mmCIF file of C-alpha atoms in Angstrom:
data_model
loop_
_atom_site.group_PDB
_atom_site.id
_atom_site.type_symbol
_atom_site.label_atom_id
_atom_site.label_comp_id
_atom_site.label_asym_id
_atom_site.label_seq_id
_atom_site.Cartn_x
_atom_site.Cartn_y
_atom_site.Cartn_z
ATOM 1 C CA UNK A 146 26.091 -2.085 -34.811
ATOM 2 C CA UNK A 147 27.865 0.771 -36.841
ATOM 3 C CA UNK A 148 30.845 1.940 -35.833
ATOM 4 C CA UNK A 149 31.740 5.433 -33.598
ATOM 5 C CA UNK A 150 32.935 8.334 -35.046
ATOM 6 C CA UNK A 151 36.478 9.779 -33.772
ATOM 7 C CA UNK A 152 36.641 11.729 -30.983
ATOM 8 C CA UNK A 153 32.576 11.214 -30.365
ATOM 9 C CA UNK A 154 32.682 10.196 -26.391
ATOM 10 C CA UNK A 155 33.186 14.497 -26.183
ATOM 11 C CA UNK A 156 29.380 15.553 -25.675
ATOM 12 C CA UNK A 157 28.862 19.152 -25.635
ATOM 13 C CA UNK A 158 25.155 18.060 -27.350
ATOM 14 C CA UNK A 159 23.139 15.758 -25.847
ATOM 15 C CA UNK A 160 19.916 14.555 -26.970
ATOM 16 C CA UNK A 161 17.406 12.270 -24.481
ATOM 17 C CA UNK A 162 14.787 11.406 -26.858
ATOM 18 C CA UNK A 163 11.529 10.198 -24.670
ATOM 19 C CA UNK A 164 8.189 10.804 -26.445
ATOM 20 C CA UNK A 165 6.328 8.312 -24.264
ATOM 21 C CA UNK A 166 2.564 8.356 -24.210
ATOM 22 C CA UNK A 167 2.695 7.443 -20.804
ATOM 23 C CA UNK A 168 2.195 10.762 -17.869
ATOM 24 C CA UNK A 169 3.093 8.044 -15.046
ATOM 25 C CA UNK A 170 6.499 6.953 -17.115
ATOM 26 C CA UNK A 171 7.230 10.428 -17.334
ATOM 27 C CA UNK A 172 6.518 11.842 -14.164
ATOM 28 C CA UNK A 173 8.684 8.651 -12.668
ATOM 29 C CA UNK A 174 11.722 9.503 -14.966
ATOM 30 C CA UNK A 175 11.534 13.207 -14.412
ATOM 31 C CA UNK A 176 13.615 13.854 -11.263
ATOM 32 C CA UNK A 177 16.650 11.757 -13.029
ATOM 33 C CA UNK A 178 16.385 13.633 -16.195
ATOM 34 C CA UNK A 179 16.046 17.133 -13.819
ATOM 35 C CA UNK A 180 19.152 16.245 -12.067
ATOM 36 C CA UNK A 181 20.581 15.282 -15.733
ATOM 37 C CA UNK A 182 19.730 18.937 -16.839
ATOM 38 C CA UNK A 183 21.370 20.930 -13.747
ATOM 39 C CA UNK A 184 24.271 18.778 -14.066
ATOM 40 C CA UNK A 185 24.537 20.255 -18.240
ATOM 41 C CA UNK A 186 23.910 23.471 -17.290
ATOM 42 C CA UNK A 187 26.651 23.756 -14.503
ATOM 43 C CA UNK A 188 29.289 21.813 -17.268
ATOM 44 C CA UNK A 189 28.061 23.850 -20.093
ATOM 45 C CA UNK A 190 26.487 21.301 -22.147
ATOM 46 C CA UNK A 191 23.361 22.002 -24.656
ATOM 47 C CA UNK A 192 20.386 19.202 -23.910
ATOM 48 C CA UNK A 193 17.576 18.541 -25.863
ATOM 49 C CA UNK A 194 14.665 17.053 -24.851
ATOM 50 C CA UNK A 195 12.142 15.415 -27.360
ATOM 51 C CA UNK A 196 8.893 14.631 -25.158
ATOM 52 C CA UNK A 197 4.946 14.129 -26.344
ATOM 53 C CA UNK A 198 3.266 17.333 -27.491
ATOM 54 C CA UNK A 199 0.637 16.882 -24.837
ATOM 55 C CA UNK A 200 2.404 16.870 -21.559
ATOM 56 C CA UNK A 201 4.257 20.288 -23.284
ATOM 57 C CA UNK A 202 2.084 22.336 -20.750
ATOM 58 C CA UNK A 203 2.908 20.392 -17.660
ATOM 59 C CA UNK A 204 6.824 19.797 -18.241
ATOM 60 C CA UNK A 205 8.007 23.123 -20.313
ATOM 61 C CA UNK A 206 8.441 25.214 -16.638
ATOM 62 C CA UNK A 207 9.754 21.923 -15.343
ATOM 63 C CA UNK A 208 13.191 22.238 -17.039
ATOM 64 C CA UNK A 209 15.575 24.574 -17.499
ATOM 65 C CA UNK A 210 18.138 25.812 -19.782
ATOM 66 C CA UNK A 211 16.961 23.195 -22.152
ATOM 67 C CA UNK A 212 15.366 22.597 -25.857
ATOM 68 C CA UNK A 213 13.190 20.992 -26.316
ATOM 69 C CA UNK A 214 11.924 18.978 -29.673
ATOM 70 C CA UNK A 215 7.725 18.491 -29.030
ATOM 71 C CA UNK A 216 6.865 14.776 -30.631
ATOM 72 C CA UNK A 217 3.038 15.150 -32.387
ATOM 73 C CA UNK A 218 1.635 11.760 -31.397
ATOM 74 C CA UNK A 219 -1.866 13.673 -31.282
ATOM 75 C CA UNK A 220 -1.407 15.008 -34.540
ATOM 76 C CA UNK A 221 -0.138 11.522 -36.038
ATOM 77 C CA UNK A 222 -3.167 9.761 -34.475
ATOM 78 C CA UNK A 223 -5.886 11.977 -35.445
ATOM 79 C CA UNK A 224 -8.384 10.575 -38.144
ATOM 80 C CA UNK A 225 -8.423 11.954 -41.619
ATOM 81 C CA UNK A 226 -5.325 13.898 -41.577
ATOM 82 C CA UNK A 227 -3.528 13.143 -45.046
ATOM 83 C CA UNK A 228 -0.444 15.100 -44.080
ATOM 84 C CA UNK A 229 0.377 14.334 -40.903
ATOM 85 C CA UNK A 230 3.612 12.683 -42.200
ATOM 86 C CA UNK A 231 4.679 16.111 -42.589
ATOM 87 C CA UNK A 232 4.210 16.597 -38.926
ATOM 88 C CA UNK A 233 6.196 13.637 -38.041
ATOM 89 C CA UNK A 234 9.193 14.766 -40.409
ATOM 90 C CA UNK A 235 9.362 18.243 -38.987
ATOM 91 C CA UNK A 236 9.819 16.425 -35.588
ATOM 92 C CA UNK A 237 12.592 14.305 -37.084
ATOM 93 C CA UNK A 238 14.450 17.591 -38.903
ATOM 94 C CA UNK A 239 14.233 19.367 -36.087
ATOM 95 C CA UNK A 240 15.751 16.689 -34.092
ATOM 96 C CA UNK A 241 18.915 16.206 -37.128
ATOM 97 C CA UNK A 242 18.954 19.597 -36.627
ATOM 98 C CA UNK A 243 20.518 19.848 -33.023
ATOM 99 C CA UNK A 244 23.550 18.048 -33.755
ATOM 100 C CA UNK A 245 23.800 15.968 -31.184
ATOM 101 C CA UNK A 246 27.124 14.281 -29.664
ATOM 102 C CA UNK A 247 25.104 11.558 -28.122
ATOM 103 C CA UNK A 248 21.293 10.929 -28.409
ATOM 104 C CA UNK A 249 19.812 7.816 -26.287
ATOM 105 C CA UNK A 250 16.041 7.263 -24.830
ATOM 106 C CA UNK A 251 15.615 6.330 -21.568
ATOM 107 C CA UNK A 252 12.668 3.818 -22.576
ATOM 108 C CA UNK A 253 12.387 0.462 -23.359
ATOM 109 C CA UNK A 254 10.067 2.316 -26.174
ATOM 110 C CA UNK A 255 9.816 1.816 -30.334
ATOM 111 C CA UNK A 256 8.937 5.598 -31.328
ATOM 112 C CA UNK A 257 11.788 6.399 -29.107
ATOM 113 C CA UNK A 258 14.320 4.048 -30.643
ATOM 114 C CA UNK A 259 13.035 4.572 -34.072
ATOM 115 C CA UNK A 260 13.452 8.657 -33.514
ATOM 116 C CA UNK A 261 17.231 8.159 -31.779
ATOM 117 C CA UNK A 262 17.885 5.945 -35.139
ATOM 118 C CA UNK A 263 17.396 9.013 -37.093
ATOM 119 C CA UNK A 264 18.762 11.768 -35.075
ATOM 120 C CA UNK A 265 21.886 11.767 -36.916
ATOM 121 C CA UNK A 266 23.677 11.965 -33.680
ATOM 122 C CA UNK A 267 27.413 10.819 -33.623
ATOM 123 C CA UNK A 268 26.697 8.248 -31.201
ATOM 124 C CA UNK A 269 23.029 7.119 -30.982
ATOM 125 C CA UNK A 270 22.865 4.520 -28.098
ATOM 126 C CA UNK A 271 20.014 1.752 -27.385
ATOM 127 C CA UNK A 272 18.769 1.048 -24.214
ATOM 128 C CA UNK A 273 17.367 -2.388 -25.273
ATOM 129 C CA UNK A 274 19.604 -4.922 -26.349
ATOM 130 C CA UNK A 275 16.036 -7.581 -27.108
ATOM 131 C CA UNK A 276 13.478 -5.767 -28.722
ATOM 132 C CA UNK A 277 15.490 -2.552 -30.336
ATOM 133 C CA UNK A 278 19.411 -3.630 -31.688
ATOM 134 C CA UNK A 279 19.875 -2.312 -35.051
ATOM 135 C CA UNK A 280 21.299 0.984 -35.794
ATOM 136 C CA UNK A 281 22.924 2.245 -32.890
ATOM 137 C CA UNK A 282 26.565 2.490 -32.308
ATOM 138 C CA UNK A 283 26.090 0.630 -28.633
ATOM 139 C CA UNK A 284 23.007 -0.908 -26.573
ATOM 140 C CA UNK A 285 23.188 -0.669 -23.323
ATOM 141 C CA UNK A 286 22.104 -3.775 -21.147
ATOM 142 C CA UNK A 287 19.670 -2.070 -18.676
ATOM 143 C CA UNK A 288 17.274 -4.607 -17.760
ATOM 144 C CA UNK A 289 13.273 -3.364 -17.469
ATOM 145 C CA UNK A 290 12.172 -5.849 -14.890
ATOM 146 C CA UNK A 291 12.876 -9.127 -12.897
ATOM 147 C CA UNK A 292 15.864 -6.953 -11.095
ATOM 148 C CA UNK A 293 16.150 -7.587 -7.444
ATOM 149 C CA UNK A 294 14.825 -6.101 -4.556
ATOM 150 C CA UNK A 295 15.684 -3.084 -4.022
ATOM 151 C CA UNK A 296 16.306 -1.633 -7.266
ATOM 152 C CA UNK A 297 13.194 -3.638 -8.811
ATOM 153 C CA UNK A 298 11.188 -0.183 -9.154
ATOM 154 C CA UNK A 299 11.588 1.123 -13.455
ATOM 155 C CA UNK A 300 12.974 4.373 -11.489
ATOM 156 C CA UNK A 301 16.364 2.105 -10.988
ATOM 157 C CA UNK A 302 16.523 1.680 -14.744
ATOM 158 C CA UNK A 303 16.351 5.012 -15.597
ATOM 159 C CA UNK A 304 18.888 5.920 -13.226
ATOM 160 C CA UNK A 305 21.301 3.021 -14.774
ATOM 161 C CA UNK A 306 20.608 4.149 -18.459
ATOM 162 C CA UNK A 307 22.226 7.744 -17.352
ATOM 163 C CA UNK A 308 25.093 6.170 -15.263
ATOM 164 C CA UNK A 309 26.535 3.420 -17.914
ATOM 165 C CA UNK A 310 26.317 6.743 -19.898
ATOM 166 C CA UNK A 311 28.712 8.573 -17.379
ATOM 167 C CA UNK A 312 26.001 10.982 -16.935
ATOM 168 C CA UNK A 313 25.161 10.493 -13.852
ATOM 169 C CA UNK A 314 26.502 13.583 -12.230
ATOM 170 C CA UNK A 315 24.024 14.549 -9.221
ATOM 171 C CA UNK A 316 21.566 12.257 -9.846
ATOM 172 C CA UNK A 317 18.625 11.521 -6.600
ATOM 173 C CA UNK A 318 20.159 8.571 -4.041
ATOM 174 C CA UNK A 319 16.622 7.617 -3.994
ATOM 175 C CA UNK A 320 13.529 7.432 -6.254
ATOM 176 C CA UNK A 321 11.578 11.110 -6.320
ATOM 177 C CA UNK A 322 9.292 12.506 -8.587
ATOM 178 C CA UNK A 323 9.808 15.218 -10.824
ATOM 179 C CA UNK A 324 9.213 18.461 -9.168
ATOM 180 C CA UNK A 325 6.293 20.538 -10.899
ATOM 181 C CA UNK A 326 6.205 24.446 -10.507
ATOM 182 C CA UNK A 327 3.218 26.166 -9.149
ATOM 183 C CA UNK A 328 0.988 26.248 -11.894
ATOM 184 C CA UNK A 329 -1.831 28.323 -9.269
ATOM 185 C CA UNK A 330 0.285 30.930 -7.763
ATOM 186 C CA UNK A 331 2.065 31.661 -11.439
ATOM 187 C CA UNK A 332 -1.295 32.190 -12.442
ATOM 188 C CA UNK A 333 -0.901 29.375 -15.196
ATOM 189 C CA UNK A 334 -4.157 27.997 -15.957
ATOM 190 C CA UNK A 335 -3.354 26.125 -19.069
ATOM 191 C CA UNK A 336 -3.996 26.660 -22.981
ATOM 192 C CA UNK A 337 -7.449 28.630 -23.415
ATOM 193 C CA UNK A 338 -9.228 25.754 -25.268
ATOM 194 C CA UNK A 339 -10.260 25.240 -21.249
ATOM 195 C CA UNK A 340 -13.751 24.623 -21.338
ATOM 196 C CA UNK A 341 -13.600 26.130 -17.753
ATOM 197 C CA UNK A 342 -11.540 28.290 -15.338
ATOM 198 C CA UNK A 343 -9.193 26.459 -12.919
ATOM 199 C CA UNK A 344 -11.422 24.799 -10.291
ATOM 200 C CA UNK A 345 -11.884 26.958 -7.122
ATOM 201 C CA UNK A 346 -10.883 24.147 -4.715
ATOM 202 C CA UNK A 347 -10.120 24.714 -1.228
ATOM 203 C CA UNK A 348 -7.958 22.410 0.472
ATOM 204 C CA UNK A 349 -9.277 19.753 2.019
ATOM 205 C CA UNK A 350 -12.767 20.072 0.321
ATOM 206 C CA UNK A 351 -13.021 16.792 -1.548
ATOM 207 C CA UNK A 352 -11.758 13.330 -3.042
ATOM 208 C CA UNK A 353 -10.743 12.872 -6.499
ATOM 209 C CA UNK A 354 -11.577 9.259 -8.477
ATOM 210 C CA UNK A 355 -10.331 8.479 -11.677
ATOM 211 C CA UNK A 356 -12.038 5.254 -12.973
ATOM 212 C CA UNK A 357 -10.186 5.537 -15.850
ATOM 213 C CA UNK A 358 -6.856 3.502 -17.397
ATOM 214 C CA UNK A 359 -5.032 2.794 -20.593
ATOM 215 C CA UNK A 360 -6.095 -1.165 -19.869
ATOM 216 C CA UNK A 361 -9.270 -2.677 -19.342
ATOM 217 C CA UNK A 362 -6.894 -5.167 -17.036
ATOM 218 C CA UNK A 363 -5.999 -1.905 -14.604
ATOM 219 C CA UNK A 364 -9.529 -1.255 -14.353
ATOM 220 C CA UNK A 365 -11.342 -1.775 -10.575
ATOM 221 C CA UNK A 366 -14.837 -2.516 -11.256
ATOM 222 C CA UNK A 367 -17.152 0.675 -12.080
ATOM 223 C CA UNK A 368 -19.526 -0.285 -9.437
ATOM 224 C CA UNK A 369 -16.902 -0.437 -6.559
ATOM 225 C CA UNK A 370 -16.340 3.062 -7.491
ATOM 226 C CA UNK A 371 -19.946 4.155 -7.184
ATOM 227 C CA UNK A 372 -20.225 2.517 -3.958
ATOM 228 C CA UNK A 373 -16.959 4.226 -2.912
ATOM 229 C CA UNK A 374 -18.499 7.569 -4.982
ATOM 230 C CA UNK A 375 -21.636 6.959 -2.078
ATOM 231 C CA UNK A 376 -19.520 6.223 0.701
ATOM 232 C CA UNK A 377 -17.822 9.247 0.237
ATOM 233 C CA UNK A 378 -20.664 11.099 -0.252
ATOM 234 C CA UNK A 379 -22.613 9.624 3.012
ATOM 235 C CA UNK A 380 -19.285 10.795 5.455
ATOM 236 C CA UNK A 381 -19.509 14.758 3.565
ATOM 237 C CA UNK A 382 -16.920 14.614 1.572
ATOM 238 C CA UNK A 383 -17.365 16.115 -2.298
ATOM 239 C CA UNK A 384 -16.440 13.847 -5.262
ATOM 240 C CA UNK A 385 -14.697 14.698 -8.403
ATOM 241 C CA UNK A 386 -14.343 12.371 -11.040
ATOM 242 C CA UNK A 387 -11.209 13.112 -13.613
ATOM 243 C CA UNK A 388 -10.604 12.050 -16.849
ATOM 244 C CA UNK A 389 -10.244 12.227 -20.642
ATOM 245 C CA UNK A 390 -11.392 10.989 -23.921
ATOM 246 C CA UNK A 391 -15.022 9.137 -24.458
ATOM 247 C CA UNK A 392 -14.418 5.767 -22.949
ATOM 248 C CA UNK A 393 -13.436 7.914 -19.208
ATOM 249 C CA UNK A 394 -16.805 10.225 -20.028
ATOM 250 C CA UNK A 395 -18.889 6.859 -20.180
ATOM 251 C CA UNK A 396 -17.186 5.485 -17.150
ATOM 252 C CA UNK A 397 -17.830 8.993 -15.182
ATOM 253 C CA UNK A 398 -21.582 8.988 -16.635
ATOM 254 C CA UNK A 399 -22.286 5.512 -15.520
ATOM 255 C CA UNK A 400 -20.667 6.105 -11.968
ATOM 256 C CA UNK A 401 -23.031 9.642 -11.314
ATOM 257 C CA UNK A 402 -26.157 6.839 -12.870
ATOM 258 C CA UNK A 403 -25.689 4.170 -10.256
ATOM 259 C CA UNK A 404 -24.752 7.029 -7.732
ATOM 260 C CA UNK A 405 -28.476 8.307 -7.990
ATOM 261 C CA UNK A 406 -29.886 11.314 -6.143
ATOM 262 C CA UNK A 407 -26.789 11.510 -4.056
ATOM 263 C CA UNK A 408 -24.596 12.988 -7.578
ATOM 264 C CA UNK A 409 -25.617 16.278 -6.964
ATOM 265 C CA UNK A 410 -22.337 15.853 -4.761
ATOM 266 C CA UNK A 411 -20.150 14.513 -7.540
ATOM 267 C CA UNK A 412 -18.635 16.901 -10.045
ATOM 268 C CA UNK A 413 -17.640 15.170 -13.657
ATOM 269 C CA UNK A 414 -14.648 16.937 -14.960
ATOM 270 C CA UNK A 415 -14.043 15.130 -18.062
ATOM 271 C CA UNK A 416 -11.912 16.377 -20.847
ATOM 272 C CA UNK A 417 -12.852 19.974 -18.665
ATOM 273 C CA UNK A 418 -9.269 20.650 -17.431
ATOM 274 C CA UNK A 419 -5.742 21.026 -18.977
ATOM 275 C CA UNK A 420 -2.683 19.061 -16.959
ATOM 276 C CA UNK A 421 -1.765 22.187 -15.125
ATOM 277 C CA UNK A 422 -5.696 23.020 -13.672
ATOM 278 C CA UNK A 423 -5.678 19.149 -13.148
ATOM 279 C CA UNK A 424 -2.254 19.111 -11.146
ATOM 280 C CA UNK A 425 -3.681 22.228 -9.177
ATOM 281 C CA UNK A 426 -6.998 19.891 -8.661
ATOM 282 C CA UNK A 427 -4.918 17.029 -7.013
ATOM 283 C CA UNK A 428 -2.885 19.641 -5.072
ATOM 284 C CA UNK A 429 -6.140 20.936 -2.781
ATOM 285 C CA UNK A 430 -8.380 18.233 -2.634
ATOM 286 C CA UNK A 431 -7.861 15.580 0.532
ATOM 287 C CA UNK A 432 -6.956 12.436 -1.451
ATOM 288 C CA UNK A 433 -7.200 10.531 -4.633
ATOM 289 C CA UNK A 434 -8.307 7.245 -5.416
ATOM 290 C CA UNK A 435 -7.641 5.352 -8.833
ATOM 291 C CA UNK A 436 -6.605 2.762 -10.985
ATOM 292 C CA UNK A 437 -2.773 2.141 -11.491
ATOM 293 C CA UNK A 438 -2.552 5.298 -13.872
ATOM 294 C CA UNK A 439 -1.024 8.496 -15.123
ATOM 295 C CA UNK A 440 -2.786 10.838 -12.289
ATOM 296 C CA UNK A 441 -2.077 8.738 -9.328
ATOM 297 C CA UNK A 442 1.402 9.041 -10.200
ATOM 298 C CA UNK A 443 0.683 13.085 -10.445
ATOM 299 C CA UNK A 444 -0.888 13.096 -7.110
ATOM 300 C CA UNK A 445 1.896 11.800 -5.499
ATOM 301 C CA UNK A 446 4.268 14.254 -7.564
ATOM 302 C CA UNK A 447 2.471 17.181 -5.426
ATOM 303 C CA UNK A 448 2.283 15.692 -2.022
ATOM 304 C CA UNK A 449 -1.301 14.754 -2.240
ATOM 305 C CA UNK A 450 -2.605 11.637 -0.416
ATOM 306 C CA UNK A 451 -4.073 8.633 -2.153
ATOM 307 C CA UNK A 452 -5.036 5.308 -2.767
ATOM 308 C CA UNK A 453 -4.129 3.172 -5.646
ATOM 309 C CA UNK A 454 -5.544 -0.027 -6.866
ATOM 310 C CA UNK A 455 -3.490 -2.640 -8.668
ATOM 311 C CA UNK A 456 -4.966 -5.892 -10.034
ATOM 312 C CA UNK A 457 -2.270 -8.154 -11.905
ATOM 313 C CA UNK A 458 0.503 -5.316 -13.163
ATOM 314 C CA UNK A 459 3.430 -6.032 -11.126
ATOM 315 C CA UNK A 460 3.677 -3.271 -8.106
ATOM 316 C CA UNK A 461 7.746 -3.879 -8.291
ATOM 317 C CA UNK A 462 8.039 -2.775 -10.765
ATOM 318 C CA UNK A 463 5.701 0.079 -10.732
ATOM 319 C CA UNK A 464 4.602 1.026 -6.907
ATOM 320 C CA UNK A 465 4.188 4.812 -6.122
ATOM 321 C CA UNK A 466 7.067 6.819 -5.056
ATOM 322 C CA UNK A 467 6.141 8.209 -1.961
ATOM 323 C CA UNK A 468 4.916 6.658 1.013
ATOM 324 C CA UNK A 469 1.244 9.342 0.850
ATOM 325 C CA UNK A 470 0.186 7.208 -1.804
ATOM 326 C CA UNK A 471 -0.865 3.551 -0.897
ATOM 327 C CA UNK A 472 -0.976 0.512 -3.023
ATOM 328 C CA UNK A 473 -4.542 -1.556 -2.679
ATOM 329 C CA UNK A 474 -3.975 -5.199 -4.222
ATOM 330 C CA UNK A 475 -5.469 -8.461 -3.849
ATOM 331 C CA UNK A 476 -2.572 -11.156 -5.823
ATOM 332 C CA UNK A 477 -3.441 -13.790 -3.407
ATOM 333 C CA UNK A 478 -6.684 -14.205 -5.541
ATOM 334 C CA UNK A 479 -4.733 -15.194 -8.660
ATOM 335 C CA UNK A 480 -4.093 -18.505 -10.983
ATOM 336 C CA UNK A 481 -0.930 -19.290 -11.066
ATOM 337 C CA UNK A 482 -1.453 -19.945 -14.648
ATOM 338 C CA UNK A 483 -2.871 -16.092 -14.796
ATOM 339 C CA UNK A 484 -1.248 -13.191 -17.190
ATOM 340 C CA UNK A 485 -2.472 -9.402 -17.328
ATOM 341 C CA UNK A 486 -4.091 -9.967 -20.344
ATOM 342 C CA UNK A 487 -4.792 -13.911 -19.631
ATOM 343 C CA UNK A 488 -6.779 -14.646 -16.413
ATOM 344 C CA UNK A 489 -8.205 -17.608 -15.342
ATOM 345 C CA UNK A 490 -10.557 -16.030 -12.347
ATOM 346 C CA UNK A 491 -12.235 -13.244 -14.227
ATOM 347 C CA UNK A 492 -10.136 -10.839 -12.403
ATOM 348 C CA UNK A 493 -10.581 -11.996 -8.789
ATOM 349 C CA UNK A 494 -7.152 -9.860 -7.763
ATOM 350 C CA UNK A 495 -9.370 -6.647 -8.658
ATOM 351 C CA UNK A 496 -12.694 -8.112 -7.361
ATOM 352 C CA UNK A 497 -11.804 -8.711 -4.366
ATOM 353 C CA UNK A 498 -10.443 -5.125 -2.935
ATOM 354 C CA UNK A 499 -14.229 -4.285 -1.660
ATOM 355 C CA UNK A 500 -14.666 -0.224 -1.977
ATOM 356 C CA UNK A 501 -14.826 -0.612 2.285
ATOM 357 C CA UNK A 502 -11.150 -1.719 1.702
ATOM 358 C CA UNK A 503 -9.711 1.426 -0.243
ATOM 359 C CA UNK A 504 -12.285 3.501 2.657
ATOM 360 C CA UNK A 505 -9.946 2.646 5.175
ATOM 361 C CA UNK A 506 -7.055 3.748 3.470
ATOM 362 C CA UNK A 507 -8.606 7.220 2.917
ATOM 363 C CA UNK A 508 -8.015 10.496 5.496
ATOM 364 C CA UNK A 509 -10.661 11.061 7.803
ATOM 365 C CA UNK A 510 -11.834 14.966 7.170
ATOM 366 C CA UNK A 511 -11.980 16.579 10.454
ATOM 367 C CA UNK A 512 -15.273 17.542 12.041
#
């Protein structure tokens, strides 16, 4: 570790650097770094926050009196984009360029490590003493999992990154959500590359399925949701299917296929809305039903009712936040010998939860 400069525990500038590719991550951490804002803004302190370009129009109403620094992971990742370096280093200037007292990420996460490194902060602090120990002036020991009931959830991490900081100030007693405005009634309908207008949705008028998930291990069997898709259907209900990128089109294709004649019930709104129509979506529709993923977590963010499915990730360490959401797993199916990536009974845990099961768990609309 380096040394601190004099006089560098006085932060008028702080910096809580959090580019995470993950919406379910963020949406966890949200409510602590909320409460971390209001508490700056009532002790006059500047805070920057550097957070993924594509969750910019979901989360820039969600803060205020902040900066923010927009991290171009899409940009970086696109194919055949010579220059995109130059993207990456404007992020990185613009970063040096706040002057921070203290900069620190909240994750366990290398592009956040790698970005506190070079904020050229006065005190740049680690918040994992295995995997990210060079170049900081302290890491703090916050550990990610294995922590005992009740403070297993990652929300109880968070929250003990920002207190062994001393910035705890107000922070939530208990683990909440970030609060989202009202994307609907402030007429925000996200950017105008929309390929349509925000979904006229009545409340109460559907169910939502996203078959989708970063890994194939999260992933409930595409049939299952079919038969759920038809179950749905059968009772009167109307099914939309969410998602983005080609492998969650393929899914959504092969779902309305096995559906049949009954799809002319389903609507596939694939890569069709931006994160604020999608959050206004999961605010008027009866439930959702998914894998363990990014919009599960954003249906419980707005109140909405759902069911979850978890195969092997550990639901400790990552359950739902509110009690409107229910977890769906089936662990008693597992080798012992069994990893998420490694299983022995070709994913019994997630074969197992029969689309009758995650029925149950679903509102009844009234007649």
């Amino acid at each position: 570790m380096v040394p601190i400069e004099q006089n560098a525990d006085t932060c008028q500038r702080i910096a809580l650097i959090n580019p995470t590719k993950f919406l379910g991550n963020l949406l966890i951490a949200g409510g602590l770094i909320q409460a971390l804002a209001a508490d700056c803004r009532r002790r006059d302190v500047q805070l920057l926050l550097v957070l993924d370009q594509r969750y910019r129009p979901l989360l820039e109403r969600a803060f205020d009196a902040v900066e923010f620094v927009w991290y171009p992971r899409s940009e970086l990742l696109r194919p055949g984009q010579p220059n995109a370096w130059k993207a990456w280093w404007r992020c990185v200037r613009r970063i040096r360029a706040f002057r921070a007292d203290l900069a620190f990420p909240i994750e366990d996460d290398s592009v956040a490590h790698q970005l506190t490194r070079l904020s050229g902060a006065r005190r740049r602090v680690a918040s994992s003493a295995e995997r990210h120990p060079f170049g900081f002036h302290e890491v703090l020991p916050v550990p990610r999992s294995g922590r005992r009931p009740p403070e297993s959830h990652i929300w109880f991490s968070y929250r003990d990154v920002l207190e062994r900081l001393d910035l705890a100030g107000a922070l939530p007693v208990a683990p909440c959500y970030i609060r989202l405005p009202d994307f609907e009634s402030a007429g925000v309908n996200g950017p105008e590359s929309s390929t349509i207008p925000y979904p006229d949705v009545d409340r109460g008028s559907g169910i939502v399925l996203h078959a989708g998930a970063t890994k194939n291990y999260k992933k409930w069997p595409l049939a299952y949701f079919a038969e759920l898709a038809k179950m749905l259907l059968e009772r009167g209900d109307r099914v939309f299917l969410i998602g983005a990128g080609r492998s969650d089109a393929e899914v959504n294709r092969a779902i309305i296929e096995q559906v049949g004649e009954a799809a002319r019930g389903v609507v596939d709104l694939c890569d069709r809305l931006s994160l604020p129509q999608l959050t206004g979506l999961l605010r008027n529709v009866d439930a959702v039903v998914g894998n363990d993923s990014g919009p599960m977590h954003l249906a419980g963010a707005v109140g909405t009712p759902g069911v979850v499915i978890f195969g092997p990730t550990d639901t400790a360490l990552w359950h739902p936040l509110v009690e409107s959401v229910q977890m769906v797993e089936n662990r008693g199916a597992c080798d012992p010998r069994c990893r998420r990536r490694v299983c022995h009974r070709q994913y019994a845990c997630l074969q197992g939860i029969t689309p009758a099961d995650v029925l149950d768990r679903l509102p009844v609309r009234p007649i």
